[in-house]
Structures are given as structure tokens and as C-alpha cells.
Amino acid sequence: MTKLKIVAVGFLVCAFAVIKGDEGFMSPFVPPPGHGPPWSRKPNIIIFNADDMGWGDLSSYGHPTQEWGPVDDMAADGMRFTDFYSPSSLFSPSRAGLLTARIPERVGLTEGPTDGSRVFWHSSTHGLPKDEITLAEALKDNGYNTGFIGKWHLGVNEHNHTDGSHLPHNHGFDYVGHNIPLSNLWECEEEQWHADREFPFPAPLFCYLYNGTTNIQQPYSHYKLSEIFVDDAVSFMRTAHQEKKPFFLYYGLLQTHVNLYSNEGFRGSSRRGRYGDNIREMSWSVGAIMEEVKRLKEDYNTISIFTSDNGPLLSACNEGGDAGILKGGKLHFWEGGVRVPGIFHWPGHIRPGSISETVASQLDIFPTLMQITVAVAAKTHITKMNLIV
């Protein structure tokens, strides 16, 4: 069967379609002088995908003690969805769904979380199927520079321990900066907060940092890791800007998955404790990338999306997140496990401070972006769905 297939995905009404005009969508729009250069007819796209962040973790979503940060500024300057869902309550299947717009079962992630089939580990030989069309591949085919940094967790090796067959560069990403192929686990912490667990700390078996396709640290250091990711993002965006090409950047944030870490500038800075410090550093990194977009005068030509792969790990207590008023969290299919933050930012197009109560999903991001970027729908499995117009 050819990879260029069409599968109808018509089960959800377009969320942004009901909030046009006074409710959230601004039209017509002409960017300010010097913003949105004429070669960038297609908007740039940035997706920030947090890890295990609860629906109620952000100040803009009502958390009583979490400090306001740049992610909250995105919500204040854009649109905040109150009923936004991830495809799964677990990381690998959720991320597969976001990048393919297909429910995890359709890409082979069908089994329970304990048998290794639904989650990709260091010993897994499978990964995101290569015949699945990702958002990066579709945008690349339509003239975009595509870049990835941060957490991947969609497979590593297939035939041996170094082939990297399932890494991002094999799924449509031209530029792959520093990345964590698996996850930021308790076993990777350097501070020894949980040293009584079964593995030595930090554990090389689970904890490795790649730059592109090369393993450069095993186990890896968290020191200035957020700054490293930001530097990669800035370099990638500047290159695309110089080449006068639109870009798609996918940043798999390590926060707020345990282990919690923060650099000196954020350590002890939150009244919420270590978890709050972790969120503050994450929010800073998002803000630093958004500031670079402004510096490049691409802000009115850039769609930025912030969300999370699933709900909070409630069993981690103070080191886990907050689902707010919702029941359940990660690994649960109650609301708290799959209802996540959903923030869309596009100056001049989305009205600042907009709130949508429309039910929407990460599965809708791919088709929405396809229609906005005038991508050829026949080359994907996506048909006629749009969150914005």
C-alpha cells in the first residue's frame, strides 16, 4: 500500500469555525510595517508539547500559586481552549497521534502500558511506523524547513543499538538538534532525591542525550539543558529566516516529567516548590523562543501552539502536576488524564484573550495546519478539518 493514502477524519466539527469574528478570529488582517515579510506567504509554525502537565497547572488555567509566565502570556495574547484533549493518557501514543492526526491504535499502539507495546523504551525495536505521514513530512513537502528539539519518545533503534532508525530525521525533520530519544525519568536525576529506587542514579541505561543522530552524553547532565534547546531553536529559526523559507519547529519540552530539574536562576524561585520551579524554567524557554520570533519580525506570521502530551502524574504527589477540578491524571481516561492545556497564538489573526469552550483535540492540529498552509490534502490522510478558518 502506498504511503500517499487518504483516510477520512471527519468525526469532529472544526473548533475555530464557531469562534470567528467577535468571538476569536480577526479578519481581514494586514501586518504592521516590517512584520510578516512578503516571502512568507505561508505562516511559520511552532508546537510546544509539554510532558505530563496537568490541565490546572498554569496560572492562566487557574492554578492559585503557580506564578504567571510567558506561556500564560501566550494565552493572554491568543486563545485558550478550555476543552482540549490529547489522544491518549500516556506519552508515546499521545505524541504519535499529534504528529499523524491518527488515533494511537491506528499506528499500532494498542496494548496496555505494562507490556512495552504502547510505550517505546530503550530495548524497543519498534517505533512510529515509517509508512505514517507525519506533520513534518507534509509541511516539508510544501516548502517548509522542519526542525525538532527536545523529547522524542517515538522509538530509537530497530536493528542494532546505534542505527537510529526511528529517530526524528526519519520522520520528516530536516534539522534535529539536541534531543532526548526516551524521556526525562527519575532514573536520570543527578540530585539523588530518589536514590532508593531500583536503579543506580543517574542510570546510563535510560538516560542519554543526542545531538542530531549522535549520542553525546550517557547519562546526560541537566545543567543548562533548557538553554541548549533554546539555542538550537534560535539557530534553526534564523537559518530559515535567512533562506526566506517558512519553518516548522516542534519542541518536545522535558518539563514537567519527573525527575524535576531547574537551573540556578529558577531553583527555589516558586512558592509552589520544585514543581513550580520546573514550570518557571519551562515557561522561560518558551518565552525565549517567542522573543526570537519577534526579533526576526516574524511574530505576525507565526502560529504558536502550546499543549501537553497527557495529564499529570498524580502518584508523584508534590512532584506531580495538577488536573485542577478534573478527576484523574496520567494513565487514566478520566478527564484529568486526557484533558490538557491548549493555547493558540497568532497575532493579528486570533483575538487576544479569546477563550474557546469548543471541544477540540491534538488530532485536529495537523488538518488545521494543512488547510492554513495550503498543503495538498491528497498527499496526506487528512481531509477537510480546520480549527481556525
Coordinates of N, CA, C and O in Angstrom, one line a residue, residues 116-284:
G116 N 5.0 -3.0 27.2 CA 6.0 -2.4 26.3 C 5.5 -2.1 24.9 O 6.3 -1.5 24.1
S117 N 4.3 -2.4 24.5 CA 3.8 -2.2 23.2 C 3.3 -0.8 23.0 O 3.3 -0.3 21.8
R118 N 2.8 -0.2 24.0 CA 2.2 1.1 23.9 C 3.2 2.2 24.1 O 2.9 3.4 23.9
V119 N 4.3 1.9 24.7 CA 5.4 2.9 25.0 C 6.7 2.4 24.5 O 7.0 1.2 24.5
F120 N 7.5 3.2 23.9 CA 8.8 2.9 23.4 C 9.9 3.0 24.4 O 10.0 4.1 25.0
W121 N 10.6 2.0 24.7 CA 11.7 2.0 25.7 C 13.1 1.8 25.1 O 13.2 1.6 23.9
H122 N 14.1 1.8 25.9 CA 15.5 1.7 25.4 C 15.6 0.4 24.6 O 16.5 0.3 23.7
S123 N 14.9 -0.7 25.0 CA 15.1 -2.0 24.4 C 14.1 -2.2 23.3 O 14.1 -3.3 22.6
S124 N 13.2 -1.3 23.0 CA 12.2 -1.5 21.9 C 12.9 -1.5 20.5 O 13.8 -0.7 20.3
T125 N 12.4 -2.3 19.7 CA 12.9 -2.3 18.3 C 11.8 -1.7 17.3 O 12.1 -1.6 16.1
H126 N 10.7 -1.4 17.9 CA 9.7 -0.7 17.0 C 9.6 0.7 17.4 O 10.2 1.2 18.4
G127 N 8.9 1.5 16.6 CA 8.7 2.9 16.7 C 7.6 3.4 15.9 O 6.8 2.6 15.4
L128 N 7.4 4.7 15.8 CA 6.4 5.2 14.9 C 6.6 4.7 13.5 O 7.6 4.8 12.9
P129 N 5.5 4.0 13.0 CA 5.7 3.3 11.7 C 6.1 4.3 10.6 O 5.7 5.4 10.5
K130 N 7.1 3.8 9.8 CA 7.7 4.7 8.7 C 6.7 5.0 7.6 O 6.9 6.0 6.9
D131 N 5.6 4.2 7.5 CA 4.7 4.5 6.4 C 3.6 5.5 6.9 O 2.7 5.9 6.1
E132 N 3.7 6.0 8.1 CA 2.8 7.0 8.6 C 3.3 8.4 8.1 O 4.5 8.7 8.3
I133 N 2.4 9.2 7.6 CA 2.8 10.5 7.2 C 2.7 11.4 8.4 O 1.7 11.6 9.0
T134 N 3.8 12.1 8.7 CA 3.8 13.0 9.9 C 3.6 14.4 9.4 O 3.7 14.8 8.2
L135 N 3.2 15.3 10.4 CA 3.1 16.7 10.1 C 4.3 17.3 9.5 O 4.3 18.1 8.6
A136 N 5.5 16.9 10.0 CA 6.7 17.4 9.5 C 6.9 17.0 8.0 O 7.4 17.8 7.2
E137 N 6.6 15.7 7.6 CA 6.7 15.3 6.2 C 5.8 16.1 5.3 O 6.2 16.5 4.2
A138 N 4.6 16.3 5.8 CA 3.6 17.0 5.0 C 4.0 18.5 4.7 O 3.9 19.0 3.6
L139 N 4.5 19.1 5.8 CA 5.0 20.5 5.7 C 6.3 20.6 4.8 O 6.4 21.5 4.1
K140 N 7.1 19.7 5.0 CA 8.4 19.6 4.2 C 8.1 19.5 2.8 O 8.7 20.2 1.9
D141 N 7.1 18.7 2.4 CA 6.7 18.6 1.0 C 6.1 19.9 0.5 O 5.9 20.1 -0.8
N142 N 5.7 20.8 1.3 CA 5.1 22.1 0.9 C 6.0 23.3 1.2 O 5.6 24.4 1.5
G143 N 7.3 23.0 1.2 CA 8.3 24.1 1.2 C 8.8 24.5 2.5 O 9.5 25.6 2.6
Y144 N 8.5 23.8 3.6 CA 8.9 24.2 4.9 C 10.3 23.6 5.3 O 10.6 22.5 5.0
N145 N 11.0 24.4 6.1 CA 12.2 23.9 6.8 C 11.6 23.3 8.1 O 10.8 23.9 8.8
T146 N 11.9 22.1 8.4 CA 11.4 21.4 9.6 C 12.4 21.1 10.6 O 13.5 20.6 10.3
G147 N 12.1 21.4 11.9 CA 13.1 21.2 12.9 C 12.5 20.6 14.2 O 11.4 20.8 14.5
F148 N 13.4 19.8 14.8 CA 12.9 19.1 16.1 C 14.0 19.3 17.1 O 15.2 19.2 16.9
I149 N 13.5 19.6 18.4 CA 14.4 19.6 19.6 C 13.6 19.0 20.7 O 12.4 19.0 20.8
G150 N 14.4 18.5 21.7 CA 13.7 18.1 23.0 C 13.4 16.6 23.0 O 14.1 15.7 22.5
K151 N 12.3 16.3 23.7 CA 11.9 14.9 23.9 C 11.2 14.3 22.7 O 10.2 14.9 22.1
W152 N 11.6 13.1 22.3 CA 11.0 12.4 21.1 C 10.1 11.3 21.6 O 8.9 11.4 21.4
H153 N 10.6 10.2 22.1 CA 9.9 9.1 22.7 C 8.9 8.4 21.7 O 7.9 8.0 22.1
L154 N 9.4 8.3 20.4 CA 8.6 7.6 19.4 C 9.5 6.5 18.7 O 9.3 6.2 17.6
G155 N 10.5 6.0 19.5 CA 11.3 5.0 19.0 C 12.8 5.4 18.8 O 13.0 6.6 18.5
V156 N 13.7 4.5 18.9 CA 15.1 4.9 18.7 C 15.7 3.9 17.6 O 15.9 4.3 16.5
N157 N 16.1 2.7 18.0 CA 16.8 1.8 17.1 C 15.9 0.6 16.7 O 14.9 0.3 17.4
E158 N 16.2 0.0 15.6 CA 15.5 -1.1 15.1 C 16.3 -2.4 14.9 O 15.9 -3.5 15.4
H159 N 17.5 -2.3 14.3 CA 18.3 -3.5 14.0 C 19.5 -3.7 15.0 O 19.9 -4.8 15.2
N160 N 20.0 -2.6 15.5 CA 21.1 -2.7 16.5 C 21.0 -1.4 17.4 O 20.1 -0.6 17.3
H161 N 21.9 -1.3 18.3 CA 21.8 -0.3 19.3 C 22.3 1.1 18.9 O 22.3 2.1 19.6
T162 N 22.6 1.2 17.6 CA 23.1 2.5 17.1 C 22.5 3.0 15.8 O 22.8 4.0 15.3
D163 N 21.6 2.2 15.2 CA 21.1 2.6 13.8 C 20.2 3.8 13.8 O 20.0 4.4 12.7
G164 N 19.5 4.1 14.9 CA 18.7 5.3 14.9 C 17.6 5.3 13.9 O 17.1 6.4 13.5
S165 N 17.1 4.2 13.6 CA 16.1 4.0 12.5 C 14.8 4.8 12.8 O 14.1 5.2 11.9
H166 N 14.4 4.9 14.1 CA 13.2 5.6 14.4 C 13.3 7.0 14.9 O 12.3 7.6 15.4
L167 N 14.5 7.6 14.8 CA 14.7 9.0 15.3 C 14.0 10.0 14.3 O 13.6 9.7 13.2
P168 N 13.9 11.2 14.8 CA 13.1 12.3 14.1 C 13.5 12.5 12.6 O 12.7 12.8 11.8
H169 N 14.8 12.4 12.3 CA 15.3 12.6 10.9 C 14.7 11.7 9.9 O 14.7 11.9 8.7
N170 N 14.2 10.5 10.4 CA 13.5 9.6 9.5 C 12.0 9.8 9.5 O 11.3 9.0 8.9
H171 N 11.5 10.9 10.1 CA 10.1 11.2 10.1 C 9.8 12.6 9.6 O 8.8 13.2 10.1
G172 N 10.7 13.1 8.7 CA 10.4 14.4 8.1 C 11.1 15.6 8.7 O 10.9 16.7 8.1
F173 N 11.9 15.5 9.7 CA 12.6 16.6 10.3 C 14.0 16.8 9.7 O 14.9 15.9 9.9
D174 N 14.2 17.8 8.9 CA 15.5 18.1 8.3 C 16.5 18.5 9.3 O 17.7 18.0 9.3
Y175 N 16.2 19.3 10.3 CA 17.1 19.7 11.3 C 16.7 19.0 12.6 O 15.5 19.1 13.0
V176 N 17.6 18.3 13.2 CA 17.4 17.7 14.5 C 18.5 18.2 15.5 O 19.7 17.8 15.3
G177 N 18.2 19.0 16.4 CA 19.1 19.5 17.4 C 19.3 18.5 18.5 O 19.2 17.3 18.4
H178 N 19.6 19.1 19.7 CA 19.8 18.2 20.9 C 18.4 17.6 21.2 O 17.4 18.3 21.1
N179 N 18.4 16.3 21.5 CA 17.2 15.7 21.8 C 17.3 14.5 22.7 O 18.4 13.9 22.9
I180 N 16.3 14.2 23.4 CA 16.2 13.1 24.3 C 15.3 12.0 23.7 O 14.1 12.1 23.6
P181 N 15.9 10.9 23.2 CA 15.1 9.9 22.5 C 14.1 9.2 23.3 O 13.0 8.9 22.8
L182 N 14.4 9.1 24.6 CA 13.4 8.4 25.5 C 12.7 9.5 26.3 O 11.8 10.2 25.8
S183 N 13.0 9.7 27.6 CA 12.3 10.6 28.4 C 13.3 11.1 29.6 O 14.3 10.5 29.8
N184 N 12.8 12.0 30.3 CA 13.5 12.5 31.5 C 12.9 11.8 32.7 O 12.0 12.3 33.3
L185 N 13.5 10.7 33.1 CA 13.0 9.9 34.1 C 13.6 10.1 35.5 O 14.6 10.8 35.6
W186 N 12.9 9.6 36.5 CA 13.5 9.6 37.8 C 14.9 9.1 37.8 O 15.8 9.5 38.5
E187 N 15.1 8.0 37.0 CA 16.4 7.4 37.0 C 17.5 8.3 36.4 O 18.7 7.9 36.5
C188 N 17.1 9.4 35.8 CA 18.1 10.3 35.2 C 18.5 11.5 36.1 O 19.3 12.3 35.7
E189 N 18.0 11.6 37.3 CA 18.3 12.7 38.2 C 19.7 12.6 38.7 O 20.2 11.6 39.0
E190 N 20.2 13.8 38.9 CA 21.6 13.9 39.4 C 21.6 14.2 40.9 O 22.6 14.1 41.6
E191 N 20.5 14.8 41.4 CA 20.5 15.2 42.8 C 20.3 14.1 43.8 O 20.3 14.4 45.1
Q192 N 20.0 12.9 43.4 CA 19.8 11.7 44.3 C 18.6 11.9 45.2 O 18.5 11.3 46.3
W193 N 17.5 12.6 44.7 CA 16.3 12.7 45.5 C 15.6 11.4 45.7 O 15.0 11.1 46.7
H194 N 15.8 10.5 44.8 CA 15.0 9.2 44.8 C 16.0 8.0 44.6 O 15.7 7.1 44.0
A195 N 17.1 8.1 45.3 CA 18.2 7.1 45.1 C 17.9 5.8 45.7 O 18.6 4.8 45.5
D196 N 16.8 5.6 46.4 CA 16.4 4.3 46.9 C 15.6 3.5 45.9 O 15.2 2.3 46.2
R197 N 15.4 4.0 44.7 CA 14.8 3.2 43.7 C 15.7 2.1 43.2 O 16.9 2.0 43.5
E198 N 15.2 1.2 42.3 CA 15.9 0.0 42.0 C 17.1 0.2 41.1 O 18.0 -0.7 40.9
F199 N 17.3 1.4 40.4 CA 18.4 1.6 39.5 C 19.4 2.6 40.1 O 19.0 3.5 40.9
P200 N 20.6 2.5 39.8 CA 21.6 3.5 40.2 C 21.3 4.8 39.6 O 20.7 4.9 38.5
F201 N 21.7 5.9 40.2 CA 21.4 7.2 39.7 C 22.7 8.0 39.4 O 23.6 8.0 40.2
P202 N 22.7 8.7 38.3 CA 21.8 8.5 37.1 C 22.1 7.2 36.4 O 23.2 6.8 36.4
A203 N 21.1 6.7 35.7 CA 21.2 5.3 35.1 C 21.5 5.5 33.6 O 20.6 5.9 32.9
P204 N 22.7 5.1 33.2 CA 23.0 5.2 31.7 C 22.1 4.4 30.8 O 21.8 4.8 29.7
L205 N 21.4 3.3 31.4 CA 20.6 2.5 30.5 C 19.4 3.3 30.0 O 19.0 3.0 28.8
F206 N 18.9 4.3 30.7 CA 17.7 5.0 30.3 C 18.0 6.5 29.9 O 17.1 7.1 29.3
C207 N 19.2 7.0 30.2 CA 19.3 8.4 30.1 C 20.4 8.8 29.2 O 21.6 8.7 29.5
Y208 N 20.1 9.2 28.0 CA 21.1 9.6 27.0 C 20.6 10.8 26.2 O 19.4 11.0 25.9
L209 N 21.5 11.7 25.9 CA 21.3 12.9 25.1 C 21.9 12.8 23.8 O 23.1 12.5 23.7
Y210 N 21.1 13.1 22.7 CA 21.6 13.1 21.4 C 21.8 14.5 20.9 O 21.0 15.4 21.3
N211 N 22.7 14.7 19.9 CA 22.7 15.9 19.1 C 22.6 15.4 17.7 O 23.5 14.7 17.1
G212 N 21.4 15.6 17.1 CA 21.1 15.0 15.8 C 20.9 13.5 16.0 O 20.1 13.1 16.7
T213 N 21.8 12.8 15.3 CA 21.7 11.3 15.4 C 22.8 10.7 16.3 O 23.0 9.5 16.3
T214 N 23.6 11.6 16.9 CA 24.8 11.1 17.7 C 24.5 11.2 19.2 O 24.1 12.2 19.7
N215 N 24.8 10.1 19.9 CA 24.7 10.0 21.3 C 25.9 10.7 21.9 O 27.0 10.3 21.8
I216 N 25.7 11.9 22.6 CA 26.8 12.7 23.1 C 27.0 12.6 24.6 O 28.0 13.0 25.1
Q217 N 26.0 12.2 25.3 CA 26.1 12.1 26.8 C 25.2 10.9 27.3 O 24.0 10.9 27.0
Q218 N 25.8 10.1 28.1 CA 25.1 8.9 28.6 C 25.7 8.5 29.9 O 26.8 7.9 29.9
P219 N 25.1 8.8 31.1 CA 23.9 9.6 31.3 C 24.2 11.1 31.0 O 25.3 11.5 31.0
Y220 N 23.1 11.9 30.8 CA 23.3 13.3 30.5 C 23.2 14.2 31.7 O 22.5 13.8 32.7
S221 N 23.7 15.4 31.5 CA 23.6 16.4 32.6 C 22.4 17.3 32.2 O 22.2 17.7 31.1
H222 N 21.7 17.7 33.3 CA 20.6 18.7 33.1 C 21.1 20.1 33.1 O 20.3 21.1 32.9
Y223 N 22.4 20.3 33.4 CA 22.9 21.7 33.5 C 22.7 22.5 32.2 O 23.2 22.1 31.2
K224 N 22.0 23.5 32.3 CA 21.7 24.4 31.2 C 21.1 23.7 30.0 O 21.2 24.1 28.8
L225 N 20.4 22.6 30.2 CA 19.7 21.9 29.2 C 18.7 22.7 28.4 O 18.6 22.7 27.2
S226 N 17.9 23.5 29.2 CA 16.9 24.3 28.6 C 17.5 25.4 27.7 O 17.0 25.6 26.6
E227 N 18.7 25.9 28.1 CA 19.4 26.9 27.3 C 19.9 26.3 26.0 O 19.9 26.9 24.9
I228 N 20.3 25.0 26.1 CA 20.8 24.3 24.9 C 19.7 24.2 23.9 O 19.9 24.4 22.7
F229 N 18.5 23.8 24.4 CA 17.4 23.6 23.5 C 17.0 24.9 22.8 O 16.7 25.0 21.6
V230 N 17.0 26.0 23.6 CA 16.7 27.3 23.1 C 17.7 27.8 22.0 O 17.3 28.3 21.0
D231 N 18.9 27.5 22.3 CA 20.0 27.9 21.3 C 19.7 27.2 20.0 O 19.9 27.8 18.9
D232 N 19.4 25.9 20.1 CA 19.1 25.1 18.9 C 17.9 25.7 18.1 O 18.0 25.9 16.9
A233 N 16.9 26.1 18.9 CA 15.7 26.6 18.2 C 16.0 27.9 17.5 O 15.6 28.2 16.4
V234 N 16.7 28.8 18.2 CA 17.1 30.1 17.7 C 17.9 29.9 16.4 O 17.7 30.6 15.4
S235 N 18.9 29.0 16.4 CA 19.7 28.8 15.2 C 18.9 28.3 14.1 O 19.1 28.8 12.9
F236 N 18.0 27.4 14.3 CA 17.1 26.8 13.3 C 16.2 27.9 12.7 O 16.1 28.0 11.4
M237 N 15.6 28.7 13.5 CA 14.7 29.8 13.0 C 15.5 30.8 12.2 O 15.0 31.3 11.2
R238 N 16.7 31.2 12.7 CA 17.4 32.2 12.0 C 17.9 31.7 10.6 O 17.8 32.5 9.6
T239 N 18.2 30.4 10.5 CA 18.6 29.8 9.2 C 17.4 29.9 8.2 O 17.6 30.3 7.1
A240 N 16.2 29.5 8.7 CA 15.0 29.5 7.8 C 14.7 31.0 7.4 O 14.4 31.2 6.3
H241 N 14.9 31.9 8.3 CA 14.6 33.3 8.0 C 15.6 33.8 7.0 O 15.2 34.5 6.0
Q242 N 16.9 33.5 7.1 CA 17.9 33.9 6.1 C 17.6 33.3 4.8 O 17.8 33.9 3.7
E243 N 17.1 32.0 4.8 CA 16.8 31.4 3.5 C 15.4 31.8 2.9 O 15.0 31.3 1.9
K244 N 14.7 32.6 3.7 CA 13.4 33.1 3.2 C 12.4 32.0 3.0 O 11.7 31.9 2.0
K245 N 12.5 31.0 4.0 CA 11.6 29.9 3.9 C 10.7 29.8 5.2 O 11.2 30.1 6.3
P246 N 9.5 29.4 5.1 CA 8.7 29.2 6.3 C 9.3 28.0 7.1 O 9.9 27.1 6.5
F247 N 9.1 28.0 8.4 CA 9.6 26.9 9.2 C 8.6 26.3 10.1 O 7.6 26.9 10.5
F248 N 8.8 25.0 10.4 CA 8.0 24.3 11.4 C 9.0 23.8 12.4 O 9.9 23.0 12.1
L249 N 8.8 24.2 13.7 CA 9.6 23.8 14.8 C 8.7 23.0 15.8 O 7.7 23.5 16.3
Y250 N 9.1 21.8 16.1 CA 8.5 21.0 17.1 C 9.4 20.9 18.3 O 10.5 20.3 18.2
Y251 N 9.0 21.4 19.4 CA 9.8 21.4 20.7 C 9.1 20.5 21.7 O 8.1 20.9 22.3
G252 N 9.7 19.3 21.9 CA 9.2 18.4 22.9 C 9.8 18.8 24.2 O 10.9 18.3 24.6
L253 N 9.1 19.5 25.0 CA 9.6 20.0 26.3 C 9.8 18.8 27.3 O 9.0 17.9 27.3
L254 N 10.9 18.9 28.0 CA 11.1 17.9 29.0 C 10.2 18.1 30.3 O 9.9 17.1 31.0
Q255 N 9.9 19.3 30.6 CA 9.1 19.6 31.7 C 7.6 19.2 31.4 O 7.2 19.3 30.3
T256 N 6.9 18.7 32.4 CA 7.2 18.6 33.8 C 7.3 17.1 34.3 O 6.9 16.8 35.4
H257 N 7.8 16.3 33.4 CA 8.0 14.9 33.7 C 9.0 14.8 34.8 O 10.1 15.5 34.8
V258 N 8.8 13.9 35.8 CA 9.8 13.6 36.8 C 10.9 12.8 36.1 O 10.7 12.0 35.3
N259 N 12.2 13.2 36.4 CA 12.6 14.0 37.5 C 12.5 15.5 37.2 O 12.7 15.9 36.1
L260 N 12.2 16.2 38.3 CA 12.1 17.7 38.2 C 13.5 18.3 38.3 O 14.3 17.9 39.1
Y261 N 13.8 19.2 37.4 CA 15.1 19.9 37.5 C 14.9 21.3 37.2 O 13.9 21.7 36.5
S262 N 15.8 22.1 37.6 CA 15.8 23.6 37.3 C 17.2 24.1 37.5 O 17.9 23.7 38.4
N263 N 17.6 25.1 36.7 CA 18.9 25.7 36.8 C 18.9 26.7 38.0 O 17.8 27.1 38.5
E264 N 20.1 27.2 38.3 CA 20.2 28.1 39.4 C 19.3 29.3 39.4 O 18.8 29.8 40.4
G265 N 19.0 29.9 38.2 CA 18.2 31.0 38.1 C 16.7 30.8 38.4 O 16.0 31.7 38.7
F266 N 16.3 29.5 38.5 CA 14.9 29.2 38.8 C 14.8 28.4 40.0 O 13.7 28.3 40.6
R267 N 15.9 27.8 40.5 CA 15.8 26.9 41.7 C 15.4 27.7 42.9 O 16.0 28.7 43.2
G268 N 14.3 27.3 43.6 CA 13.8 28.0 44.8 C 13.1 29.3 44.4 O 12.8 30.1 45.3
S269 N 12.7 29.5 43.2 CA 12.0 30.7 42.8 C 10.5 30.7 42.9 O 9.9 31.8 42.8
S270 N 9.9 29.5 43.0 CA 8.5 29.4 43.0 C 7.9 29.1 44.4 O 8.5 28.2 45.1
R271 N 6.9 29.7 44.8 CA 6.2 29.4 46.1 C 5.6 28.0 46.0 O 5.2 27.5 47.1
R272 N 5.5 27.5 44.8 CA 4.9 26.1 44.7 C 5.9 25.0 44.9 O 5.6 23.8 44.9
G273 N 7.2 25.4 45.1 CA 8.2 24.4 45.3 C 8.9 23.9 44.0 O 8.9 24.6 43.0
R274 N 9.5 22.7 44.1 CA 10.3 22.2 42.9 C 9.5 22.1 41.7 O 10.0 22.4 40.6
Y275 N 8.2 21.7 41.8 CA 7.4 21.6 40.6 C 7.2 23.0 40.0 O 7.2 23.1 38.7
G276 N 7.0 24.0 40.8 CA 6.8 25.3 40.3 C 8.0 25.9 39.7 O 8.0 26.6 38.7
D277 N 9.2 25.5 40.3 CA 10.5 26.0 39.6 C 10.6 25.4 38.2 O 11.1 26.0 37.3
N278 N 10.2 24.1 38.1 CA 10.3 23.4 36.8 C 9.4 24.1 35.8 O 9.9 24.3 34.6
I279 N 8.2 24.4 36.2 CA 7.3 25.1 35.2 C 7.9 26.5 34.9 O 7.8 26.9 33.7
R280 N 8.5 27.2 35.8 CA 9.0 28.5 35.5 C 10.1 28.4 34.5 O 10.2 29.3 33.6
E281 N 11.0 27.4 34.6 CA 12.1 27.3 33.7 C 11.5 26.9 32.3 O 12.0 27.4 31.3
M282 N 10.5 26.0 32.3 CA 9.9 25.6 31.0 C 9.3 26.9 30.3 O 9.5 27.1 29.1
S283 N 8.6 27.6 31.1 CA 7.9 28.8 30.6 C 8.9 29.8 30.0 O 8.7 30.5 29.0
W284 N 10.0 29.9 30.7 CA 11.1 30.8 30.3 C 11.6 30.4 28.9 O 11.8 31.2 28.0

